[in-house]
Short mmCIF file of C-alpha atoms and ligand atoms in Angstrom, two decimals:
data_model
loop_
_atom_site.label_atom_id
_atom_site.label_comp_id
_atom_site.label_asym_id
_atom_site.label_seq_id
_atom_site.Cartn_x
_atom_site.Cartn_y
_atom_site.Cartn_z
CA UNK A 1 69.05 54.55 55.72
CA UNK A 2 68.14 55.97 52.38
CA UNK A 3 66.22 54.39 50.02
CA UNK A 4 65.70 55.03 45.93
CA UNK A 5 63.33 53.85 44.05
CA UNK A 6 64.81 53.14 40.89
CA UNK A 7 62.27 52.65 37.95
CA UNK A 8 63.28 50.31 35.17
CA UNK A 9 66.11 49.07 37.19
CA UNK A 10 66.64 45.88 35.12
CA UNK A 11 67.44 47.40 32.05
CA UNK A 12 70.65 48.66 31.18
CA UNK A 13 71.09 51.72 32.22
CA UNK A 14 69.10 51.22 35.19
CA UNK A 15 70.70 47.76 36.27
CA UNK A 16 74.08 49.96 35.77
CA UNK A 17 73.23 52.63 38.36
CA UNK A 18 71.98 50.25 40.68
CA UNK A 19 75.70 48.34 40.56
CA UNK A 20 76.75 51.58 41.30
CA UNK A 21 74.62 52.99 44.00
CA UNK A 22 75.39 49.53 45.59
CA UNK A 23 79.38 49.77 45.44
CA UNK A 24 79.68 53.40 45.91
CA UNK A 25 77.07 54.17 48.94
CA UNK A 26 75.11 52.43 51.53
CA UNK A 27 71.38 52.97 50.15
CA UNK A 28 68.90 50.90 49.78
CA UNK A 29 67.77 50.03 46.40
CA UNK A 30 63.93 49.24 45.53
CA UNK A 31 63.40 48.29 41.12
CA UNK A 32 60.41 49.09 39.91
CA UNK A 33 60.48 47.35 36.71
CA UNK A 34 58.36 46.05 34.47
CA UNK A 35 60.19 43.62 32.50
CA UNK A 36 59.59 43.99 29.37
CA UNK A 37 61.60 42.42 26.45
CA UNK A 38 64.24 45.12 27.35
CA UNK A 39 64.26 44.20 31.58
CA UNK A 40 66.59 41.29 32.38
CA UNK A 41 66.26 40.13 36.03
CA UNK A 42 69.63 38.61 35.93
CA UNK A 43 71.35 41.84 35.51
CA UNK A 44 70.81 42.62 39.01
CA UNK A 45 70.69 38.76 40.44
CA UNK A 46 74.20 39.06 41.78
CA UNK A 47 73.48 41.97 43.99
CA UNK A 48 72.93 41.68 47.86
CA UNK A 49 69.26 41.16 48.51
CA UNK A 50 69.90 43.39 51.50
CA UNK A 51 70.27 46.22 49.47
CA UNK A 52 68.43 45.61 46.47
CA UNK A 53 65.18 43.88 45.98
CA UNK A 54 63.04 43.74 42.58
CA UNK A 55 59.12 44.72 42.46
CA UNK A 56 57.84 43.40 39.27
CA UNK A 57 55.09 46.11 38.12
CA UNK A 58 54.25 49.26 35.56
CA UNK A 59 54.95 52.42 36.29
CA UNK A 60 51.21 53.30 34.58
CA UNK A 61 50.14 51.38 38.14
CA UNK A 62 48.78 53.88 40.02
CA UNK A 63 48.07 52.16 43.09
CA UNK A 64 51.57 50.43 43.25
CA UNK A 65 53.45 53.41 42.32
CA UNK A 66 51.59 55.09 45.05
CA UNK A 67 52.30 52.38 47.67
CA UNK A 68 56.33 52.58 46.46
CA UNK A 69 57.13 56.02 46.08
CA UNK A 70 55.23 56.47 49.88
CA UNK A 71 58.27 54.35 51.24
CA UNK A 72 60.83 56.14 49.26
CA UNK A 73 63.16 59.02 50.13
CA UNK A 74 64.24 59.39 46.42
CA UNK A 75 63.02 58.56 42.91
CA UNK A 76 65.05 57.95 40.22
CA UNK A 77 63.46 57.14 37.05
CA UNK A 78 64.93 55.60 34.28
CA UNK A 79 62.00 53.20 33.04
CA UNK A 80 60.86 53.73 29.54
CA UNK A 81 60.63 51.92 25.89
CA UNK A 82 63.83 53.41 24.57
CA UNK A 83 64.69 52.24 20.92
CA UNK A 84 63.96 54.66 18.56
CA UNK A 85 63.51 51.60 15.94
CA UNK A 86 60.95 50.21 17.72
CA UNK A 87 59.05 53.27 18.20
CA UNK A 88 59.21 53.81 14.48
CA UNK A 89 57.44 50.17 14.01
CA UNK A 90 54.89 50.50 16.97
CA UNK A 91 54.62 54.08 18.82
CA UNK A 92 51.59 53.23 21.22
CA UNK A 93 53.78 51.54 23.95
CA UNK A 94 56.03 54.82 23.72
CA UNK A 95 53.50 56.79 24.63
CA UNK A 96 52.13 54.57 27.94
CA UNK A 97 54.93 54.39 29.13
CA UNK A 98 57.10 57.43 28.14
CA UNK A 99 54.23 59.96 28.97
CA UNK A 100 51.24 58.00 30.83
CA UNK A 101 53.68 56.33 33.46
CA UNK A 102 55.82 59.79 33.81
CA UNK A 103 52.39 61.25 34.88
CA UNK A 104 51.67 58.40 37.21
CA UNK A 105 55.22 58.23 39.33
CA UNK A 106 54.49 62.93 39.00
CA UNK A 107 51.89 62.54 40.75
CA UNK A 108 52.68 60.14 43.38
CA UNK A 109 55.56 61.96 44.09
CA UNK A 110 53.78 65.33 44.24
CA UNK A 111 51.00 63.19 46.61
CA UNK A 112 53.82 62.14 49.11
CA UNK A 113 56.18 65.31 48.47
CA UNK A 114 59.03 62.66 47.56
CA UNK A 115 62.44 63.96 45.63
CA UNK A 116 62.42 62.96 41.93
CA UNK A 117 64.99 62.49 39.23
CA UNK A 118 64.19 62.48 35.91
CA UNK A 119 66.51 60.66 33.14
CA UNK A 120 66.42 61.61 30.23
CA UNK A 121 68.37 62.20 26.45
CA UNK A 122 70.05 64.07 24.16
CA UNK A 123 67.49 63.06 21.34
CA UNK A 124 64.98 65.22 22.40
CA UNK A 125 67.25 67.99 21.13
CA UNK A 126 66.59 66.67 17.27
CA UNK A 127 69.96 66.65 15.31
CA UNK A 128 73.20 68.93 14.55
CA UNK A 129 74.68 69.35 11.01
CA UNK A 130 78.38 67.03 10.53
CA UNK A 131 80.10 70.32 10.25
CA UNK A 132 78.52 72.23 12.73
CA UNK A 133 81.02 73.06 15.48
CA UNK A 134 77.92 73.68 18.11
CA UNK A 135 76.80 71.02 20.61
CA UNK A 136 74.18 70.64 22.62
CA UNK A 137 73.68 72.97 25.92
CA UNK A 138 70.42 73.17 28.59
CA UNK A 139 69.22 76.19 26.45
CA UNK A 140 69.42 74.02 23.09
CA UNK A 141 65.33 74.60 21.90
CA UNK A 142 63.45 71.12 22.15
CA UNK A 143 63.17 69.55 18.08
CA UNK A 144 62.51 65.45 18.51
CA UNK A 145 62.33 63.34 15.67
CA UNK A 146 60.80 60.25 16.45
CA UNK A 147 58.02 58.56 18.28
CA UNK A 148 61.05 58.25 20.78
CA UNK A 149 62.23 61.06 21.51
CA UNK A 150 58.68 63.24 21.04
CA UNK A 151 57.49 61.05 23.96
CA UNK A 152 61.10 61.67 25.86
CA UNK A 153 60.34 65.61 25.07
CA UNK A 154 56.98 65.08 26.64
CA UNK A 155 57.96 63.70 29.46
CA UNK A 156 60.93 65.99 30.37
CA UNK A 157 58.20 68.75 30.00
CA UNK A 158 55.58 66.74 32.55
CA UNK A 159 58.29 67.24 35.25
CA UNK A 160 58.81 70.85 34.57
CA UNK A 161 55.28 71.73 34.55
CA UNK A 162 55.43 69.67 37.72
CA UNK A 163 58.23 71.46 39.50
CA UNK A 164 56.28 74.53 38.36
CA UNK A 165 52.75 74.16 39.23
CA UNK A 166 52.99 72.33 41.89
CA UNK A 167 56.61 72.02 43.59
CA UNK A 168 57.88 68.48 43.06
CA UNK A 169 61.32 68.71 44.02
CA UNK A 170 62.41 67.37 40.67
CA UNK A 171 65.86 67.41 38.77
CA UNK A 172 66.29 66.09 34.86
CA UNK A 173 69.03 65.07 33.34
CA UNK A 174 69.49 64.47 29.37
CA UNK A 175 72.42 61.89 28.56
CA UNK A 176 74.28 60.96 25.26
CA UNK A 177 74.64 57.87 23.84
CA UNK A 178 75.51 54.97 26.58
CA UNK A 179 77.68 52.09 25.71
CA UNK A 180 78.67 48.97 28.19
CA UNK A 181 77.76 45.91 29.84
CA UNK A 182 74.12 44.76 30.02
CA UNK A 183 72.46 46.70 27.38
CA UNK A 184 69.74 44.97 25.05
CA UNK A 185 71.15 43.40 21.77
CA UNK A 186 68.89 45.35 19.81
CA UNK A 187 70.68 48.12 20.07
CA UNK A 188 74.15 49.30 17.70
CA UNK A 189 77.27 48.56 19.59
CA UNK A 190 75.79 45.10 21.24
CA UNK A 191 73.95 44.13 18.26
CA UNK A 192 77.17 44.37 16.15
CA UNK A 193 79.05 42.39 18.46
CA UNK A 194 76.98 39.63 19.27
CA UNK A 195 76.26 39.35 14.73
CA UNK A 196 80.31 39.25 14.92
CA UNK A 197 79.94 36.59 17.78
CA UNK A 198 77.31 34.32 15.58
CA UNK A 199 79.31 34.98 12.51
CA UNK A 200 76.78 37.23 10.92
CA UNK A 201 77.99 40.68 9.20
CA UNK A 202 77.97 43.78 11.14
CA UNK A 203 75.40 45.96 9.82
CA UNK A 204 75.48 49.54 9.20
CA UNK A 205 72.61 52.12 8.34
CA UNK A 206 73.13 53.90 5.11
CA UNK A 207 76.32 55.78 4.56
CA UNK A 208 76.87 55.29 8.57
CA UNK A 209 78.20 58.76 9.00
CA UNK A 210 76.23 59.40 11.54
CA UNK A 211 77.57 61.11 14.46
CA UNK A 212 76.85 59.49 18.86
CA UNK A 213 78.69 60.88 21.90
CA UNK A 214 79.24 57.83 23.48
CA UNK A 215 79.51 57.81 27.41
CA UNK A 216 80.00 54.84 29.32
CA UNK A 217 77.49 53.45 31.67
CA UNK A 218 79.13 54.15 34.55
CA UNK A 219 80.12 57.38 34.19
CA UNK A 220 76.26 58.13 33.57
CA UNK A 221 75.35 56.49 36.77
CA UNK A 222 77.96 58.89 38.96
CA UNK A 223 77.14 61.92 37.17
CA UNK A 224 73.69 61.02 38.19
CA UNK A 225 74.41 60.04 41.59
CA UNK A 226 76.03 63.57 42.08
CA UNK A 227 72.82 65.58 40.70
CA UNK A 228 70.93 63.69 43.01
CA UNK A 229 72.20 64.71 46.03
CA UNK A 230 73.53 68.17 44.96
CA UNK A 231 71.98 69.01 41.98
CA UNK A 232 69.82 72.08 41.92
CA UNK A 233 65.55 71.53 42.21
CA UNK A 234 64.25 72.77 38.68
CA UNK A 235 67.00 72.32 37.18
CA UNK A 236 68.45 70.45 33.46
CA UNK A 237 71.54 69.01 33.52
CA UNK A 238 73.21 67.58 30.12
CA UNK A 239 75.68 64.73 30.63
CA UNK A 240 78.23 64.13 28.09
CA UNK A 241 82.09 62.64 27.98
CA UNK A 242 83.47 64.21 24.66
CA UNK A 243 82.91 61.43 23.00
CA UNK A 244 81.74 61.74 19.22
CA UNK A 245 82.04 59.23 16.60
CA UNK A 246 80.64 58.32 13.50
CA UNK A 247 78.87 55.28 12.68
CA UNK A 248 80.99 54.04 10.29
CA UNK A 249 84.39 54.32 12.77
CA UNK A 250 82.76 52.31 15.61
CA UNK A 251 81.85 49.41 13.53
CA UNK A 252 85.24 49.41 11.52
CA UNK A 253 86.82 49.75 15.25
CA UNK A 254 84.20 46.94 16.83
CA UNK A 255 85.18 44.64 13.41
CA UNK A 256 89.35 45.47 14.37
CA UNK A 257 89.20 44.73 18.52
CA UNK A 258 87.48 41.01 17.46
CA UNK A 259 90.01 40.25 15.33
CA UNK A 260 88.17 40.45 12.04
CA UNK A 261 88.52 42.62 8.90
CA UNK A 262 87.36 46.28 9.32
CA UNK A 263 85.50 46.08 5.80
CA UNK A 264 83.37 42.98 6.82
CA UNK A 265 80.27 44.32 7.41
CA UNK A 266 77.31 45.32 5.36
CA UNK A 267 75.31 48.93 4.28
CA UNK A 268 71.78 48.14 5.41
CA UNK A 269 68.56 50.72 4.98
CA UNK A 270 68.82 53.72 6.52
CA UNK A 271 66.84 54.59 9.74
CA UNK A 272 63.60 56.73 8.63
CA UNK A 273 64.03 59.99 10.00
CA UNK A 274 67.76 59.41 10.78
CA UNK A 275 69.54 61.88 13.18
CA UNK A 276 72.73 62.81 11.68
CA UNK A 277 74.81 64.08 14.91
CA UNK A 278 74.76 64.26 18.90
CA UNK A 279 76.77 66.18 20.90
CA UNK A 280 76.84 67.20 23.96
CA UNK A 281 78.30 70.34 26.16
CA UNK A 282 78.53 69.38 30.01
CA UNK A 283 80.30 72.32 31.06
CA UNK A 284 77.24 73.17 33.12
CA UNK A 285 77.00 69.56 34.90
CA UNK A 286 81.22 69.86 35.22
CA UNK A 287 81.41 73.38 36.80
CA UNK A 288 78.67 73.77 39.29
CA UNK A 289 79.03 70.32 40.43
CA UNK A 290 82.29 69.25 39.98
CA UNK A 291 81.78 65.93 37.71
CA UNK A 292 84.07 64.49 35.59
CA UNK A 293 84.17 60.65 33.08
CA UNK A 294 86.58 58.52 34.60
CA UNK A 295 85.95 56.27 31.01
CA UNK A 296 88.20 58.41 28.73
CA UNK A 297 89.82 55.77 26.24
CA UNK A 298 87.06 54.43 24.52
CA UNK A 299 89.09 51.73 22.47
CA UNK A 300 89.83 49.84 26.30
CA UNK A 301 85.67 50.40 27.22
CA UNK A 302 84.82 48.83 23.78
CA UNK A 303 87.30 45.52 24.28
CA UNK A 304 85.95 45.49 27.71
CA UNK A 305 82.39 45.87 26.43
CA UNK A 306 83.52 43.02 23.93
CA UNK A 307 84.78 40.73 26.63
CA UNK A 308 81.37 41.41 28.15
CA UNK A 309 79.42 39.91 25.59
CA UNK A 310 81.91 36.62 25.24
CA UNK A 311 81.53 36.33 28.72
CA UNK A 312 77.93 36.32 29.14
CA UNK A 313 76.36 34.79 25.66
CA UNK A 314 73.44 33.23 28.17
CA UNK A 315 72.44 36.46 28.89
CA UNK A 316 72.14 38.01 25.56
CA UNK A 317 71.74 34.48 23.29
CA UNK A 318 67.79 33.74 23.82
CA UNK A 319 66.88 37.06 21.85
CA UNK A 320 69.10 36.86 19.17
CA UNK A 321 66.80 35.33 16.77
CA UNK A 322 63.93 37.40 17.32
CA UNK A 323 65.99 40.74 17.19
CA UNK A 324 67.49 39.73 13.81
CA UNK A 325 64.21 38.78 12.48
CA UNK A 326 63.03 42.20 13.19
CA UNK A 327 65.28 43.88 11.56
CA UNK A 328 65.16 41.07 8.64
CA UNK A 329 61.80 42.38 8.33
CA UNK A 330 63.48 46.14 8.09
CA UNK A 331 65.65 45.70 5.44
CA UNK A 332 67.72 46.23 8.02
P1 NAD B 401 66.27 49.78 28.36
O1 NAD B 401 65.26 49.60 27.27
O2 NAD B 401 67.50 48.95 28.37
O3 NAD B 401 65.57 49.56 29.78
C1 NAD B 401 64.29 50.06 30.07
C2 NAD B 401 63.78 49.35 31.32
O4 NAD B 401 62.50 49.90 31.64
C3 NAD B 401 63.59 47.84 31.13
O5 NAD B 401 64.09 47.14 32.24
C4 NAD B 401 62.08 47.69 31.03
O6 NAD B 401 61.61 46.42 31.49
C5 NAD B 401 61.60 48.83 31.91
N1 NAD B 401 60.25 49.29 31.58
C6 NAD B 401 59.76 49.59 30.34
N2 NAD B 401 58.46 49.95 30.43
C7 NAD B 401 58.13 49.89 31.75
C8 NAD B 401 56.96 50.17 32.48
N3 NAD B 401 55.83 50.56 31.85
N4 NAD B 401 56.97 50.03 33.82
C9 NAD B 401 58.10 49.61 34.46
N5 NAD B 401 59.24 49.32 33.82
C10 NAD B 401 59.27 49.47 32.48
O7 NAD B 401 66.61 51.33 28.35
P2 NAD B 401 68.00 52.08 28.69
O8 NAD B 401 68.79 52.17 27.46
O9 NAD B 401 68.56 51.49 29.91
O10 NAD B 401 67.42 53.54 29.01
C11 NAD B 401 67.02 53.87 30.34
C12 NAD B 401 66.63 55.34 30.39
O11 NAD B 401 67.74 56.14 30.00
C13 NAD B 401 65.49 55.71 29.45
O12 NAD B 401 64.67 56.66 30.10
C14 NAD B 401 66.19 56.34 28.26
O13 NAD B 401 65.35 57.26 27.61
C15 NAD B 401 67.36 57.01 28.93
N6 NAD B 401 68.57 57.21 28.11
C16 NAD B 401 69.13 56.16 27.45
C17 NAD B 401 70.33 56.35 26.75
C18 NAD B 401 71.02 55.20 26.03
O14 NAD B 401 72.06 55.42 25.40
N7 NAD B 401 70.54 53.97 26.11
C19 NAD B 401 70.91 57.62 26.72
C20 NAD B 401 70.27 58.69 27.39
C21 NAD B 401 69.12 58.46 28.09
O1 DAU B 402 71.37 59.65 22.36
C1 DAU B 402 70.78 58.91 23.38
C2 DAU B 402 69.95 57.78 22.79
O2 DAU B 402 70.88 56.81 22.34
C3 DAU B 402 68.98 57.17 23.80
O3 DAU B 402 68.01 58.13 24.12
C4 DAU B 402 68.29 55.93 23.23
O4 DAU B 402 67.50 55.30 24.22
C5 DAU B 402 69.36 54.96 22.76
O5 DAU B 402 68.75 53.84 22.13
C6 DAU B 402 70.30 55.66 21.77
O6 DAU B 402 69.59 56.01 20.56
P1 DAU B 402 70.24 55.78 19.10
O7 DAU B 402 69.14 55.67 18.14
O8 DAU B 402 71.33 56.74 18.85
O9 DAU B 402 70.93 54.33 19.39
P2 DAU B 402 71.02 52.98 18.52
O10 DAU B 402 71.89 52.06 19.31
O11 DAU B 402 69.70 52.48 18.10
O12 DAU B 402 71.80 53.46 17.22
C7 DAU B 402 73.05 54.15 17.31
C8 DAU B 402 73.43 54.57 15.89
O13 DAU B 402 73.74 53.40 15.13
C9 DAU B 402 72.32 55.26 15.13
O14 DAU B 402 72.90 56.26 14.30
C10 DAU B 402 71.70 54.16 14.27
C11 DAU B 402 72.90 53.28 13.97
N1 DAU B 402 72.63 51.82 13.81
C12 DAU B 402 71.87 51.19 14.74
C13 DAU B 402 71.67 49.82 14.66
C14 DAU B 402 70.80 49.09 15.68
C15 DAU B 402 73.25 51.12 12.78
O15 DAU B 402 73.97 51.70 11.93
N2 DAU B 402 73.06 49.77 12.71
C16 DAU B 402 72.31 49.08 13.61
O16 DAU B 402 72.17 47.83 13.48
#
């Protein structure tokens, strides 16, 4: 039997793939997760324990990184701090993680010659201009903004230099924006429901024409699932479902689908260093291996998404406070 190692497997994206991996194969599942504020173990609580089971550790661990990449066929690495506001308020934790626990799982699988996917995102790209017809392709020159995404940059470049020097059998990929179940409250789409949820207004960065390519979880999880076992060693991959949208239209549309006025919601401080627009081109990903979203309406993934969050309030409520704070604290 197979068996991945999934780092930071009880965060969202993460506790997503592993649902998948579970439903659509037979492999085992090892989480290497740290839980931070962002790793929920209850995200993957209702899976089998005879396919998944949960090691609670860093990925900076050398010695336990060692030990669990030895007993893997696969790696699949989706642990890091990921939002881009925190990294703007505190950067150190970016770079431990991001770049000093990217080295450590490297070199473990170099040590035990152990197959190794790297996720990754658009961000480390930088931005496009609103009217700019070009999106984003695997020859797109590297141009990060934030603490983020320079420590995303870095690390896509660590397993590059690895697959290089010393022939880790590594594949990256480099995603758009995800939306669906499980993902932190901090973030847009989840933090404006759950405000709509408490009855607090939706809150919207400056002018919020700002531009994501939203791609649902799952979708992200297959079209990694497919570079894994076909994808080419040394090779980038972008993953992308057509999906751009501004800011201001996903909030309006969020405000609509919960019954509430679309104007309801406030202009807050912009984000410092603000990328205007994401896109991505996955014609690569979709031609030599044969991908394709299965998510295409995003209205019925949002009300879903929605339902989500209604559904599970004990999952998301505990934070609430504290995440609002923060951005209290913001201006934002
Ligand atoms: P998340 O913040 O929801 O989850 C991150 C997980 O990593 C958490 O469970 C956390 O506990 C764990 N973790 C953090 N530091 C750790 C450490 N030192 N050791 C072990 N575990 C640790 O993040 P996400 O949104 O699910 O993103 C997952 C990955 O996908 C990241 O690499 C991110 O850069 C990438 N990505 C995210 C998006 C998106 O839209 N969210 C898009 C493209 C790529
Ligand atoms: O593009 C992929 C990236 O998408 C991933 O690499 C990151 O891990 C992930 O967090 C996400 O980054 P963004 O910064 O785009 O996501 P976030 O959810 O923080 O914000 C989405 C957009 O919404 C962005 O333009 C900022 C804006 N925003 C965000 C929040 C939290 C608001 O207008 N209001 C908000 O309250």
């Amino acid at each position: 039997m197979t068996t991945l190692l999934v780092t930071g497997g009880a965060g969202f994206i993460g506790s997503n793939f592993v649902h998948h991996i579970v439903e659509h194969t037979d492999y085992h599942v090892v989480v290497l997760d740290k839980l931070t504020y962002a790793g929920n173990p209850a995200s993957i609580a209702d899976l089998p324990d005879d396919r998944v089971s949960l090691v609670v550790g860093d990925i900076a661990d050398a010695a336990l990184v060692d030990d669990l990449v030895a007993q893997a066929d696969a790696v699949v690495h989706y642990a890091a701090e990921s939002h881009n506001d925190n990294s703007l308020n505190d950067p150190r934790p970016f770079l431990e993680t991001n770049l000093i626990g990217t080295f450590t799982l490297l070199e473990a699988a170099r040590r035990r010659d152990v197959r190794f996917h790297h996720i990754s995102t658009d961000e480390v790209y930088g931005d496009l201009e609103l009217d700019d017809p070009a999106r984003f392709t695997e020859s797109t020159p590297y141009n990060p903004s934030s603490p983020y995404s320079s420590t995303k940059a870095g690390s896509d470049l660590l397993v590059r230099a690895w697959v290089r020097s010393f022939g880790v059998q590594a594949t990256l990929s480099n995603c758009s924006n995800n939306y669906g179940a499980y993902q932190h409250i901090e973030k847009f789409i989840p933090r404006q429901i759950t405000n709509v949820l408490r009855g607090i207004r939706p809150k919207l960065y400056g002018s919020g024409h700002n531009v994501r390519d939203w791609i649902h979880a799952d979708d992200h999880s297959s079209a990694v699932l497919r570079i894994l076992e076909a994808g080419r060693i040394g090779e980038t991959y972008l993953i992308g479902a057509d999906g751009e949208r501004n800011n201001k239209d996903v909030v309006e549309l969020i405000l609509r689908l919960m019954g509430e006025s679309s104007d309801a919601y406030d202009h807050v401080a912009d984000r410092p260093g603000h990328d205007l627009r994401y896109a991505i081109d996955s014609s690569k990903l979709r031609a030599e291996l044969g991908w394709e979203p299965r998510y295409r309406d995003f209205d019925a993934g949002l009300m879903a998404t929605i339902q989500w969050y209604r559904d599970n309030e004990s999952w998301w409520a505990a934070d609430k406070d504290r995440v609002e704070a923060f951005y209290a604290a913001r201006g934002q």
